[in-house]
Amino acid sequence: GGEEFAIILPHAAGPAARQLAERIRRRLAERARHPERPFAEPVTVTVGIATYPKEADDAESLVGLADERLYEGKHAGRDRVVGGR
């Protein structure tokens, strides 16, 4: 029921990627709140982070690990960032 996309951050270590993901998650939630629609569904963002070459050594395994972490976050309740520590 949601959209999936990837953000590639060359030269960003896990903690920097995590900070950006948390900032995106918070800002989207803030912007989705609207006084004229107080009962609208909340907007949530779940992010899976994987780093190259520390955690994966090729593009396929990098995307696969990020996807695993995305679904880990969804199964844990959504609206969270998994990985990037």
PDB file of N, CA, C and O in Angstrom:
ATOM      1  N   GLY A   1       0.777  -1.202   0.000  1.00  0.00           N
ATOM      2  CA  GLY A   1       0.000   0.000   0.000  1.00  0.00           C
ATOM      3  C   GLY A   1       0.817   1.265   0.000  1.00  0.00           C
ATOM      4  O   GLY A   1       0.244   2.315   0.143  1.00  0.00           O
ATOM      5  N   GLY A   2       2.122   1.206  -0.172  1.00  0.00           N
ATOM      6  CA  GLY A   2       2.905   2.437  -0.152  1.00  0.00           C
ATOM      7  C   GLY A   2       3.877   2.490  -1.308  1.00  0.00           C
ATOM      8  O   GLY A   2       3.972   1.567  -2.106  1.00  0.00           O
ATOM      9  N   GLU A   3       4.586   3.558  -1.388  1.00  0.00           N
ATOM     10  CA  GLU A   3       5.588   3.740  -2.426  1.00  0.00           C
ATOM     11  C   GLU A   3       6.951   3.389  -1.859  1.00  0.00           C
ATOM     12  O   GLU A   3       7.230   3.634  -0.696  1.00  0.00           O
ATOM     13  N   GLU A   4       7.802   2.839  -2.676  1.00  0.00           N
ATOM     14  CA  GLU A   4       9.174   2.543  -2.274  1.00  0.00           C
ATOM     15  C   GLU A   4      10.118   3.250  -3.228  1.00  0.00           C
ATOM     16  O   GLU A   4       9.882   3.300  -4.426  1.00  0.00           O
ATOM     17  N   PHE A   5      11.174   3.817  -2.669  1.00  0.00           N
ATOM     18  CA  PHE A   5      12.193   4.454  -3.486  1.00  0.00           C
ATOM     19  C   PHE A   5      13.516   4.350  -2.755  1.00  0.00           C
ATOM     20  O   PHE A   5      13.566   4.040  -1.567  1.00  0.00           O
ATOM     21  N   ALA A   6      14.592   4.619  -3.472  1.00  0.00           N
ATOM     22  CA  ALA A   6      15.933   4.548  -2.895  1.00  0.00           C
ATOM     23  C   ALA A   6      16.593   5.912  -2.976  1.00  0.00           C
ATOM     24  O   ALA A   6      16.371   6.668  -3.925  1.00  0.00           O
ATOM     25  N   ILE A   7      17.397   6.204  -1.982  1.00  0.00           N
ATOM     26  CA  ILE A   7      18.238   7.393  -1.989  1.00  0.00           C
ATOM     27  C   ILE A   7      19.667   6.900  -1.848  1.00  0.00           C
ATOM     28  O   ILE A   7      19.993   6.172  -0.913  1.00  0.00           O
ATOM     29  N   ILE A   8      20.513   7.282  -2.792  1.00  0.00           N
ATOM     30  CA  ILE A   8      21.919   6.893  -2.777  1.00  0.00           C
ATOM     31  C   ILE A   8      22.715   8.070  -2.220  1.00  0.00           C
ATOM     32  O   ILE A   8      22.602   9.191  -2.724  1.00  0.00           O
ATOM     33  N   LEU A   9      23.492   7.820  -1.189  1.00  0.00           N
ATOM     34  CA  LEU A   9      24.288   8.871  -0.554  1.00  0.00           C
ATOM     35  C   LEU A   9      25.767   8.514  -0.644  1.00  0.00           C
ATOM     36  O   LEU A   9      26.320   7.917   0.285  1.00  0.00           O
ATOM     37  N   PRO A  10      26.420   8.861  -1.744  1.00  0.00           N
ATOM     38  CA  PRO A  10      27.850   8.554  -1.863  1.00  0.00           C
ATOM     39  C   PRO A  10      28.629   9.231  -0.734  1.00  0.00           C
ATOM     40  O   PRO A  10      28.353  10.365  -0.373  1.00  0.00           O
ATOM     41  N   HIS A  11      29.549   8.511  -0.189  1.00  0.00           N
ATOM     42  CA  HIS A  11      30.446   9.034   0.850  1.00  0.00           C
ATOM     43  C   HIS A  11      29.755   9.295   2.188  1.00  0.00           C
ATOM     44  O   HIS A  11      30.316   9.981   3.036  1.00  0.00           O
ATOM     45  N   ALA A  12      28.547   8.798   2.401  1.00  0.00           N
ATOM     46  CA  ALA A  12      27.860   8.975   3.685  1.00  0.00           C
ATOM     47  C   ALA A  12      27.936   7.674   4.466  1.00  0.00           C
ATOM     48  O   ALA A  12      27.536   6.626   3.978  1.00  0.00           O
ATOM     49  N   ALA A  13      28.447   7.744   5.673  1.00  0.00           N
ATOM     50  CA  ALA A  13      28.490   6.572   6.548  1.00  0.00           C
ATOM     51  C   ALA A  13      27.092   6.320   7.104  1.00  0.00           C
ATOM     52  O   ALA A  13      26.193   7.158   6.971  1.00  0.00           O
ATOM     53  N   GLY A  14      26.910   5.182   7.740  1.00  0.00           N
ATOM     54  CA  GLY A  14      25.606   4.808   8.289  1.00  0.00           C
ATOM     55  C   GLY A  14      24.979   5.858   9.185  1.00  0.00           C
ATOM     56  O   GLY A  14      23.800   6.186   9.016  1.00  0.00           O
ATOM     57  N   PRO A  15      25.717   6.420  10.157  1.00  0.00           N
ATOM     58  CA  PRO A  15      25.107   7.427  11.037  1.00  0.00           C
ATOM     59  C   PRO A  15      24.601   8.668  10.286  1.00  0.00           C
ATOM     60  O   PRO A  15      23.536   9.198  10.614  1.00  0.00           O
ATOM     61  N   ALA A  16      25.323   9.114   9.273  1.00  0.00           N
ATOM     62  CA  ALA A  16      24.871  10.271   8.490  1.00  0.00           C
ATOM     63  C   ALA A  16      23.601   9.929   7.708  1.00  0.00           C
ATOM     64  O   ALA A  16      22.679  10.739   7.619  1.00  0.00           O
ATOM     65  N   ALA A  17      23.552   8.733   7.146  1.00  0.00           N
ATOM     66  CA  ALA A  17      22.352   8.291   6.420  1.00  0.00           C
ATOM     67  C   ALA A  17      21.171   8.191   7.378  1.00  0.00           C
ATOM     68  O   ALA A  17      20.050   8.576   7.035  1.00  0.00           O
ATOM     69  N   ARG A  18      21.421   7.692   8.566  1.00  0.00           N
ATOM     70  CA  ARG A  18      20.361   7.563   9.566  1.00  0.00           C
ATOM     71  C   ARG A  18      19.813   8.937   9.970  1.00  0.00           C
ATOM     72  O   ARG A  18      18.605   9.120  10.095  1.00  0.00           O
ATOM     73  N   GLN A  19      20.696   9.904  10.171  1.00  0.00           N
ATOM     74  CA  GLN A  19      20.261  11.257  10.530  1.00  0.00           C
ATOM     75  C   GLN A  19      19.370  11.839   9.437  1.00  0.00           C
ATOM     76  O   GLN A  19      18.324  12.427   9.729  1.00  0.00           O
ATOM     77  N   LEU A  20      19.777  11.688   8.191  1.00  0.00           N
ATOM     78  CA  LEU A  20      18.968  12.201   7.090  1.00  0.00           C
ATOM     79  C   LEU A  20      17.618  11.486   7.034  1.00  0.00           C
ATOM     80  O   LEU A  20      16.577  12.118   6.867  1.00  0.00           O
ATOM     81  N   ALA A  21      17.614  10.183   7.174  1.00  0.00           N
ATOM     82  CA  ALA A  21      16.365   9.415   7.127  1.00  0.00           C
ATOM     83  C   ALA A  21      15.416   9.847   8.243  1.00  0.00           C
ATOM     84  O   ALA A  21      14.215  10.004   8.018  1.00  0.00           O
ATOM     85  N   GLU A  22      15.937  10.053   9.437  1.00  0.00           N
ATOM     86  CA  GLU A  22      15.098  10.505  10.563  1.00  0.00           C
ATOM     87  C   GLU A  22      14.529  11.891  10.276  1.00  0.00           C
ATOM     88  O   GLU A  22      13.367  12.167  10.566  1.00  0.00           O
ATOM     89  N   ARG A  23      15.353  12.765   9.705  1.00  0.00           N
ATOM     90  CA  ARG A  23      14.885  14.122   9.383  1.00  0.00           C
ATOM     91  C   ARG A  23      13.780  14.066   8.332  1.00  0.00           C
ATOM     92  O   ARG A  23      12.761  14.753   8.463  1.00  0.00           O
ATOM     93  N   ILE A  24      13.932  13.243   7.310  1.00  0.00           N
ATOM     94  CA  ILE A  24      12.895  13.091   6.281  1.00  0.00           C
ATOM     95  C   ILE A  24      11.616  12.544   6.907  1.00  0.00           C
ATOM     96  O   ILE A  24      10.519  13.041   6.646  1.00  0.00           O
ATOM     97  N   ARG A  25      11.747  11.523   7.741  1.00  0.00           N
ATOM     98  CA  ARG A  25      10.581  10.906   8.384  1.00  0.00           C
ATOM     99  C   ARG A  25       9.803  11.931   9.208  1.00  0.00           C
ATOM    100  O   ARG A  25       8.577  12.045   9.089  1.00  0.00           O
ATOM    101  N   ARG A  26      10.503  12.704  10.015  1.00  0.00           N
ATOM    102  CA  ARG A  26       9.839  13.712  10.863  1.00  0.00           C
ATOM    103  C   ARG A  26       9.192  14.814  10.031  1.00  0.00           C
ATOM    104  O   ARG A  26       8.059  15.210  10.291  1.00  0.00           O
ATOM    105  N   ARG A  27       9.907  15.309   9.038  1.00  0.00           N
ATOM    106  CA  ARG A  27       9.384  16.429   8.234  1.00  0.00           C
ATOM    107  C   ARG A  27       8.144  16.030   7.436  1.00  0.00           C
ATOM    108  O   ARG A  27       7.204  16.813   7.322  1.00  0.00           O
ATOM    109  N   LEU A  28       8.144  14.836   6.888  1.00  0.00           N
ATOM    110  CA  LEU A  28       6.953  14.402   6.148  1.00  0.00           C
ATOM    111  C   LEU A  28       5.751  14.277   7.078  1.00  0.00           C
ATOM    112  O   LEU A  28       4.642  14.665   6.719  1.00  0.00           O
ATOM    113  N   ALA A  29       5.964  13.757   8.270  1.00  0.00           N
ATOM    114  CA  ALA A  29       4.866  13.636   9.232  1.00  0.00           C
ATOM    115  C   ALA A  29       4.341  15.022   9.619  1.00  0.00           C
ATOM    116  O   ALA A  29       3.124  15.237   9.698  1.00  0.00           O
ATOM    117  N   GLU A  30       5.249  15.970   9.837  1.00  0.00           N
ATOM    118  CA  GLU A  30       4.844  17.336  10.193  1.00  0.00           C
ATOM    119  C   GLU A  30       4.048  17.986   9.071  1.00  0.00           C
ATOM    120  O   GLU A  30       3.023  18.610   9.306  1.00  0.00           O
ATOM    121  N   ARG A  31       4.535  17.849   7.851  1.00  0.00           N
ATOM    122  CA  ARG A  31       3.866  18.487   6.713  1.00  0.00           C
ATOM    123  C   ARG A  31       2.532  17.833   6.377  1.00  0.00           C
ATOM    124  O   ARG A  31       1.666  18.462   5.780  1.00  0.00           O
ATOM    125  N   ALA A  32       2.370  16.583   6.732  1.00  0.00           N
ATOM    126  CA  ALA A  32       1.121  15.878   6.431  1.00  0.00           C
ATOM    127  C   ALA A  32      -0.014  16.303   7.364  1.00  0.00           C
ATOM    128  O   ALA A  32      -1.176  16.153   7.020  1.00  0.00           O
ATOM    129  N   ARG A  33       0.335  16.827   8.530  1.00  0.00           N
ATOM    130  CA  ARG A  33      -0.707  17.313   9.448  1.00  0.00           C
ATOM    131  C   ARG A  33      -1.325  18.563   8.848  1.00  0.00           C
ATOM    132  O   ARG A  33      -0.637  19.485   8.443  1.00  0.00           O
ATOM    133  N   HIS A  34      -2.636  18.590   8.825  1.00  0.00           N
ATOM    134  CA  HIS A  34      -3.317  19.729   8.223  1.00  0.00           C
ATOM    135  C   HIS A  34      -4.540  20.054   9.066  1.00  0.00           C
ATOM    136  O   HIS A  34      -5.359  19.175   9.324  1.00  0.00           O
ATOM    137  N   PRO A  35      -4.706  21.306   9.485  1.00  0.00           N
ATOM    138  CA  PRO A  35      -5.832  21.647  10.355  1.00  0.00           C
ATOM    139  C   PRO A  35      -7.204  21.403   9.741  1.00  0.00           C
ATOM    140  O   PRO A  35      -8.172  21.172  10.452  1.00  0.00           O
ATOM    141  N   GLU A  36      -7.293  21.428   8.425  1.00  0.00           N
ATOM    142  CA  GLU A  36      -8.587  21.201   7.763  1.00  0.00           C
ATOM    143  C   GLU A  36      -8.911  19.716   7.629  1.00  0.00           C
ATOM    144  O   GLU A  36     -10.019  19.372   7.249  1.00  0.00           O
ATOM    145  N   ARG A  37      -7.938  18.845   7.907  1.00  0.00           N
ATOM    146  CA  ARG A  37      -8.162  17.401   7.806  1.00  0.00           C
ATOM    147  C   ARG A  37      -7.680  16.719   9.092  1.00  0.00           C
ATOM    148  O   ARG A  37      -6.780  15.876   9.046  1.00  0.00           O
ATOM    149  N   PRO A  38      -8.249  17.036  10.225  1.00  0.00           N
ATOM    150  CA  PRO A  38      -7.729  16.493  11.484  1.00  0.00           C
ATOM    151  C   PRO A  38      -7.871  14.983  11.620  1.00  0.00           C
ATOM    152  O   PRO A  38      -7.189  14.382  12.440  1.00  0.00           O
ATOM    153  N   PHE A  39      -8.737  14.365  10.849  1.00  0.00           N
ATOM    154  CA  PHE A  39      -8.931  12.923  10.979  1.00  0.00           C
ATOM    155  C   PHE A  39      -8.333  12.140   9.820  1.00  0.00           C
ATOM    156  O   PHE A  39      -8.597  10.957   9.654  1.00  0.00           O
ATOM    157  N   ALA A  40      -7.524  12.795   9.026  1.00  0.00           N
ATOM    158  CA  ALA A  40      -6.879  12.131   7.889  1.00  0.00           C
ATOM    159  C   ALA A  40      -5.870  11.112   8.408  1.00  0.00           C
ATOM    160  O   ALA A  40      -5.338  11.232   9.507  1.00  0.00           O
ATOM    161  N   GLU A  41      -5.609  10.105   7.593  1.00  0.00           N
ATOM    162  CA  GLU A  41      -4.612   9.093   7.940  1.00  0.00           C
ATOM    163  C   GLU A  41      -3.248   9.756   8.110  1.00  0.00           C
ATOM    164  O   GLU A  41      -2.872  10.605   7.306  1.00  0.00           O
ATOM    165  N   PRO A  42      -2.496   9.350   9.119  1.00  0.00           N
ATOM    166  CA  PRO A  42      -1.151   9.914   9.261  1.00  0.00           C
ATOM    167  C   PRO A  42      -0.224   9.403   8.161  1.00  0.00           C
ATOM    168  O   PRO A  42      -0.426   8.322   7.627  1.00  0.00           O
ATOM    169  N   VAL A  43       0.765  10.193   7.840  1.00  0.00           N
ATOM    170  CA  VAL A  43       1.775   9.787   6.870  1.00  0.00           C
ATOM    171  C   VAL A  43       2.944   9.219   7.660  1.00  0.00           C
ATOM    172  O   VAL A  43       3.438   9.857   8.587  1.00  0.00           O
ATOM    173  N   THR A  44       3.343   8.009   7.320  1.00  0.00           N
ATOM    174  CA  THR A  44       4.481   7.400   7.995  1.00  0.00           C
ATOM    175  C   THR A  44       5.548   7.046   6.971  1.00  0.00           C
ATOM    176  O   THR A  44       5.260   6.844   5.791  1.00  0.00           O
ATOM    177  N   VAL A  45       6.772   6.991   7.439  1.00  0.00           N
ATOM    178  CA  VAL A  45       7.899   6.641   6.588  1.00  0.00           C
ATOM    179  C   VAL A  45       8.716   5.583   7.316  1.00  0.00           C
ATOM    180  O   VAL A  45       9.095   5.771   8.473  1.00  0.00           O
ATOM    181  N   THR A  46       8.962   4.484   6.644  1.00  0.00           N
ATOM    182  CA  THR A  46       9.814   3.433   7.177  1.00  0.00           C
ATOM    183  C   THR A  46      11.019   3.320   6.257  1.00  0.00           C
ATOM    184  O   THR A  46      10.870   3.258   5.041  1.00  0.00           O
ATOM    185  N   VAL A  47      12.213   3.320   6.851  1.00  0.00           N
ATOM    186  CA  VAL A  47      13.447   3.343   6.077  1.00  0.00           C
ATOM    187  C   VAL A  47      14.343   2.176   6.471  1.00  0.00           C
ATOM    188  O   VAL A  47      14.522   1.906   7.658  1.00  0.00           O
ATOM    189  N   GLY A  48      14.906   1.518   5.473  1.00  0.00           N
ATOM    190  CA  GLY A  48      15.930   0.499   5.690  1.00  0.00           C
ATOM    191  C   GLY A  48      17.242   1.023   5.141  1.00  0.00           C
ATOM    192  O   GLY A  48      17.301   1.437   3.987  1.00  0.00           O
ATOM    193  N   ILE A  49      18.278   1.034   5.960  1.00  0.00           N
ATOM    194  CA  ILE A  49      19.575   1.564   5.552  1.00  0.00           C
ATOM    195  C   ILE A  49      20.593   0.434   5.465  1.00  0.00           C
ATOM    196  O   ILE A  49      20.664  -0.411   6.357  1.00  0.00           O
ATOM    197  N   ALA A  50      21.386   0.456   4.400  1.00  0.00           N
ATOM    198  CA  ALA A  50      22.509  -0.470   4.236  1.00  0.00           C
ATOM    199  C   ALA A  50      23.688   0.336   3.698  1.00  0.00           C
ATOM    200  O   ALA A  50      23.481   1.303   2.956  1.00  0.00           O
ATOM    201  N   THR A  51      24.896  -0.052   4.066  1.00  0.00           N
ATOM    202  CA  THR A  51      26.078   0.702   3.626  1.00  0.00           C
ATOM    203  C   THR A  51      27.032  -0.179   2.830  1.00  0.00           C
ATOM    204  O   THR A  51      27.151  -1.376   3.056  1.00  0.00           O
ATOM    205  N   TYR A  52      27.690   0.479   1.896  1.00  0.00           N
ATOM    206  CA  TYR A  52      28.697  -0.151   1.046  1.00  0.00           C
ATOM    207  C   TYR A  52      30.030   0.506   1.356  1.00  0.00           C
ATOM    208  O   TYR A  52      30.073   1.724   1.495  1.00  0.00           O
ATOM    209  N   PRO A  53      31.071  -0.204   1.506  1.00  0.00           N
ATOM    210  CA  PRO A  53      31.286  -1.646   1.430  1.00  0.00           C
ATOM    211  C   PRO A  53      31.223  -2.337   2.792  1.00  0.00           C
ATOM    212  O   PRO A  53      31.456  -3.533   2.891  1.00  0.00           O
ATOM    213  N   LYS A  54      30.906  -1.584   3.839  1.00  0.00           N
ATOM    214  CA  LYS A  54      30.918  -2.147   5.192  1.00  0.00           C
ATOM    215  C   LYS A  54      29.963  -3.337   5.353  1.00  0.00           C
ATOM    216  O   LYS A  54      30.313  -4.335   5.974  1.00  0.00           O
ATOM    217  N   GLU A  55      28.753  -3.232   4.809  1.00  0.00           N
ATOM    218  CA  GLU A  55      27.743  -4.277   5.014  1.00  0.00           C
ATOM    219  C   GLU A  55      27.421  -5.089   3.766  1.00  0.00           C
ATOM    220  O   GLU A  55      26.828  -6.156   3.867  1.00  0.00           O
ATOM    221  N   ALA A  56      27.749  -4.571   2.620  1.00  0.00           N
ATOM    222  CA  ALA A  56      27.452  -5.262   1.362  1.00  0.00           C
ATOM    223  C   ALA A  56      28.561  -4.939   0.366  1.00  0.00           C
ATOM    224  O   ALA A  56      29.080  -3.831   0.361  1.00  0.00           O
ATOM    225  N   ASP A  57      28.899  -5.911  -0.460  1.00  0.00           N
ATOM    226  CA  ASP A  57      30.017  -5.683  -1.375  1.00  0.00           C
ATOM    227  C   ASP A  57      29.618  -5.531  -2.841  1.00  0.00           C
ATOM    228  O   ASP A  57      30.472  -5.415  -3.709  1.00  0.00           O
ATOM    229  N   ASP A  58      28.312  -5.523  -3.118  1.00  0.00           N
ATOM    230  CA  ASP A  58      27.858  -5.249  -4.477  1.00  0.00           C
ATOM    231  C   ASP A  58      26.459  -4.636  -4.424  1.00  0.00           C
ATOM    232  O   ASP A  58      25.816  -4.635  -3.376  1.00  0.00           O
ATOM    233  N   ALA A  59      26.022  -4.105  -5.548  1.00  0.00           N
ATOM    234  CA  ALA A  59      24.741  -3.394  -5.602  1.00  0.00           C
ATOM    235  C   ALA A  59      23.562  -4.288  -5.216  1.00  0.00           C
ATOM    236  O   ALA A  59      22.664  -3.867  -4.484  1.00  0.00           O
ATOM    237  N   GLU A  60      23.574  -5.514  -5.693  1.00  0.00           N
ATOM    238  CA  GLU A  60      22.450  -6.425  -5.416  1.00  0.00           C
ATOM    239  C   GLU A  60      22.325  -6.712  -3.921  1.00  0.00           C
ATOM    240  O   GLU A  60      21.228  -6.649  -3.355  1.00  0.00           O
ATOM    241  N   SER A  61      23.436  -7.005  -3.265  1.00  0.00           N
ATOM    242  CA  SER A  61      23.357  -7.291  -1.825  1.00  0.00           C
ATOM    243  C   SER A  61      23.078  -6.028  -1.026  1.00  0.00           C
ATOM    244  O   SER A  61      22.422  -6.082   0.014  1.00  0.00           O
ATOM    245  N   LEU A  62      23.511  -4.870  -1.501  1.00  0.00           N
ATOM    246  CA  LEU A  62      23.227  -3.605  -0.821  1.00  0.00           C
ATOM    247  C   LEU A  62      21.726  -3.318  -0.823  1.00  0.00           C
ATOM    248  O   LEU A  62      21.133  -3.042   0.223  1.00  0.00           O
ATOM    249  N   VAL A  63      21.115  -3.429  -1.991  1.00  0.00           N
ATOM    250  CA  VAL A  63      19.671  -3.195  -2.099  1.00  0.00           C
ATOM    251  C   VAL A  63      18.908  -4.264  -1.333  1.00  0.00           C
ATOM    252  O   VAL A  63      17.915  -3.973  -0.649  1.00  0.00           O
ATOM    253  N   GLY A  64      19.369  -5.505  -1.393  1.00  0.00           N
ATOM    254  CA  GLY A  64      18.709  -6.586  -0.664  1.00  0.00           C
ATOM    255  C   GLY A  64      18.715  -6.358   0.835  1.00  0.00           C
ATOM    256  O   GLY A  64      17.696  -6.549   1.511  1.00  0.00           O
ATOM    257  N   LEU A  65      19.842  -5.919   1.385  1.00  0.00           N
ATOM    258  CA  LEU A  65      19.924  -5.661   2.821  1.00  0.00           C
ATOM    259  C   LEU A  65      19.050  -4.472   3.218  1.00  0.00           C
ATOM    260  O   LEU A  65      18.351  -4.518   4.234  1.00  0.00           O
ATOM    261  N   ALA A  66      19.066  -3.410   2.416  1.00  0.00           N
ATOM    262  CA  ALA A  66      18.207  -2.257   2.702  1.00  0.00           C
ATOM    263  C   ALA A  66      16.743  -2.676   2.685  1.00  0.00           C
ATOM    264  O   ALA A  66      15.956  -2.261   3.549  1.00  0.00           O
ATOM    265  N   ASP A  67      16.364  -3.530   1.740  1.00  0.00           N
ATOM    266  CA  ASP A  67      14.987  -4.012   1.642  1.00  0.00           C
ATOM    267  C   ASP A  67      14.618  -4.871   2.858  1.00  0.00           C
ATOM    268  O   ASP A  67      13.517  -4.742   3.403  1.00  0.00           O
ATOM    269  N   GLU A  68      15.525  -5.747   3.273  1.00  0.00           N
ATOM    270  CA  GLU A  68      15.274  -6.554   4.482  1.00  0.00           C
ATOM    271  C   GLU A  68      15.011  -5.653   5.683  1.00  0.00           C
ATOM    272  O   GLU A  68      14.106  -5.901   6.480  1.00  0.00           O
ATOM    273  N   ARG A  69      15.810  -4.623   5.821  1.00  0.00           N
ATOM    274  CA  ARG A  69      15.658  -3.717   6.960  1.00  0.00           C
ATOM    275  C   ARG A  69      14.375  -2.897   6.859  1.00  0.00           C
ATOM    276  O   ARG A  69      13.738  -2.605   7.867  1.00  0.00           O
ATOM    277  N   LEU A  70      13.998  -2.531   5.635  1.00  0.00           N
ATOM    278  CA  LEU A  70      12.731  -1.836   5.441  1.00  0.00           C
ATOM    279  C   LEU A  70      11.584  -2.691   5.970  1.00  0.00           C
ATOM    280  O   LEU A  70      10.747  -2.221   6.752  1.00  0.00           O
ATOM    281  N   TYR A  71      11.550  -3.955   5.583  1.00  0.00           N
ATOM    282  CA  TYR A  71      10.463  -4.830   6.027  1.00  0.00           C
ATOM    283  C   TYR A  71      10.557  -5.150   7.510  1.00  0.00           C
ATOM    284  O   TYR A  71       9.537  -5.337   8.174  1.00  0.00           O
ATOM    285  N   GLU A  72      11.753  -5.189   8.049  1.00  0.00           N
ATOM    286  CA  GLU A  72      11.914  -5.340   9.497  1.00  0.00           C
ATOM    287  C   GLU A  72      11.236  -4.167  10.213  1.00  0.00           C
ATOM    288  O   GLU A  72      10.513  -4.363  11.197  1.00  0.00           O
ATOM    289  N   GLY A  73      11.441  -2.963   9.710  1.00  0.00           N
ATOM    290  CA  GLY A  73      10.801  -1.781  10.286  1.00  0.00           C
ATOM    291  C   GLY A  73       9.294  -1.812  10.138  1.00  0.00           C
ATOM    292  O   GLY A  73       8.557  -1.444  11.057  1.00  0.00           O
ATOM    293  N   LYS A  74       8.809  -2.265   8.998  1.00  0.00           N
ATOM    294  CA  LYS A  74       7.359  -2.356   8.793  1.00  0.00           C
ATOM    295  C   LYS A  74       6.744  -3.361   9.756  1.00  0.00           C
ATOM    296  O   LYS A  74       5.686  -3.115  10.341  1.00  0.00           O
ATOM    297  N   HIS A  75       7.396  -4.512   9.930  1.00  0.00           N
ATOM    298  CA  HIS A  75       6.864  -5.530  10.841  1.00  0.00           C
ATOM    299  C   HIS A  75       6.948  -5.104  12.301  1.00  0.00           C
ATOM    300  O   HIS A  75       6.202  -5.595  13.134  1.00  0.00           O
ATOM    301  N   ALA A  76       7.846  -4.181  12.612  1.00  0.00           N
ATOM    302  CA  ALA A  76       8.005  -3.697  13.997  1.00  0.00           C
ATOM    303  C   ALA A  76       7.048  -2.542  14.307  1.00  0.00           C
ATOM    304  O   ALA A  76       7.092  -1.997  15.400  1.00  0.00           O
ATOM    305  N   GLY A  77       6.207  -2.169  13.356  1.00  0.00           N
ATOM    306  CA  GLY A  77       5.214  -1.143  13.629  1.00  0.00           C
ATOM    307  C   GLY A  77       5.255   0.066  12.715  1.00  0.00           C
ATOM    308  O   GLY A  77       4.491   0.995  12.910  1.00  0.00           O
ATOM    309  N   ARG A  78       6.141   0.079  11.776  1.00  0.00           N
ATOM    310  CA  ARG A  78       6.243   1.180  10.794  1.00  0.00           C
ATOM    311  C   ARG A  78       6.739   2.471  11.429  1.00  0.00           C
ATOM    312  O   ARG A  78       6.944   2.557  12.618  1.00  0.00           O
ATOM    313  N   ASP A  79       6.928   3.466  10.581  1.00  0.00           N
ATOM    314  CA  ASP A  79       7.339   4.818  10.988  1.00  0.00           C
ATOM    315  C   ASP A  79       8.632   4.789  11.816  1.00  0.00           C
ATOM    316  O   ASP A  79       8.689   5.301  12.918  1.00  0.00           O
ATOM    317  N   ARG A  80       9.661   4.186  11.210  1.00  0.00           N
ATOM    318  CA  ARG A  80      10.952   4.077  11.908  1.00  0.00           C
ATOM    319  C   ARG A  80      12.077   3.879  10.906  1.00  0.00           C
ATOM    320  O   ARG A  80      11.841   3.601   9.742  1.00  0.00           O
ATOM    321  N   VAL A  81      13.295   4.041  11.393  1.00  0.00           N
ATOM    322  CA  VAL A  81      14.492   3.847  10.590  1.00  0.00           C
ATOM    323  C   VAL A  81      15.227   2.629  11.158  1.00  0.00           C
ATOM    324  O   VAL A  81      15.441   2.544  12.368  1.00  0.00           O
ATOM    325  N   VAL A  82      15.603   1.692  10.293  1.00  0.00           N
ATOM    326  CA  VAL A  82      16.318   0.495  10.709  1.00  0.00           C
ATOM    327  C   VAL A  82      17.661   0.475   9.979  1.00  0.00           C
ATOM    328  O   VAL A  82      17.726   0.580   8.767  1.00  0.00           O
ATOM    329  N   GLY A  83      18.744   0.326  10.745  1.00  0.00           N
ATOM    330  CA  GLY A  83      20.086   0.301  10.180  1.00  0.00           C
ATOM    331  C   GLY A  83      20.752   1.651  10.312  1.00  0.00           C
ATOM    332  O   GLY A  83      20.192   2.606  10.867  1.00  0.00           O
ATOM    333  N   GLY A  84      21.973   1.730   9.829  1.00  0.00           N
ATOM    334  CA  GLY A  84      22.686   2.985   9.833  1.00  0.00           C
ATOM    335  C   GLY A  84      23.316   3.370  11.151  1.00  0.00           C
ATOM    336  O   GLY A  84      23.537   4.533  11.421  1.00  0.00           O
ATOM    337  N   ARG A  85      23.662   2.388  11.941  1.00  0.00           N
ATOM    338  CA  ARG A  85      24.304   2.708  13.238  1.00  0.00           C
ATOM    339  C   ARG A  85      25.786   2.582  13.136  1.00  0.00           C
ATOM    340  O   ARG A  85      26.345   1.952  12.369  1.00  0.00           O
TER     341      ARG A  85
END
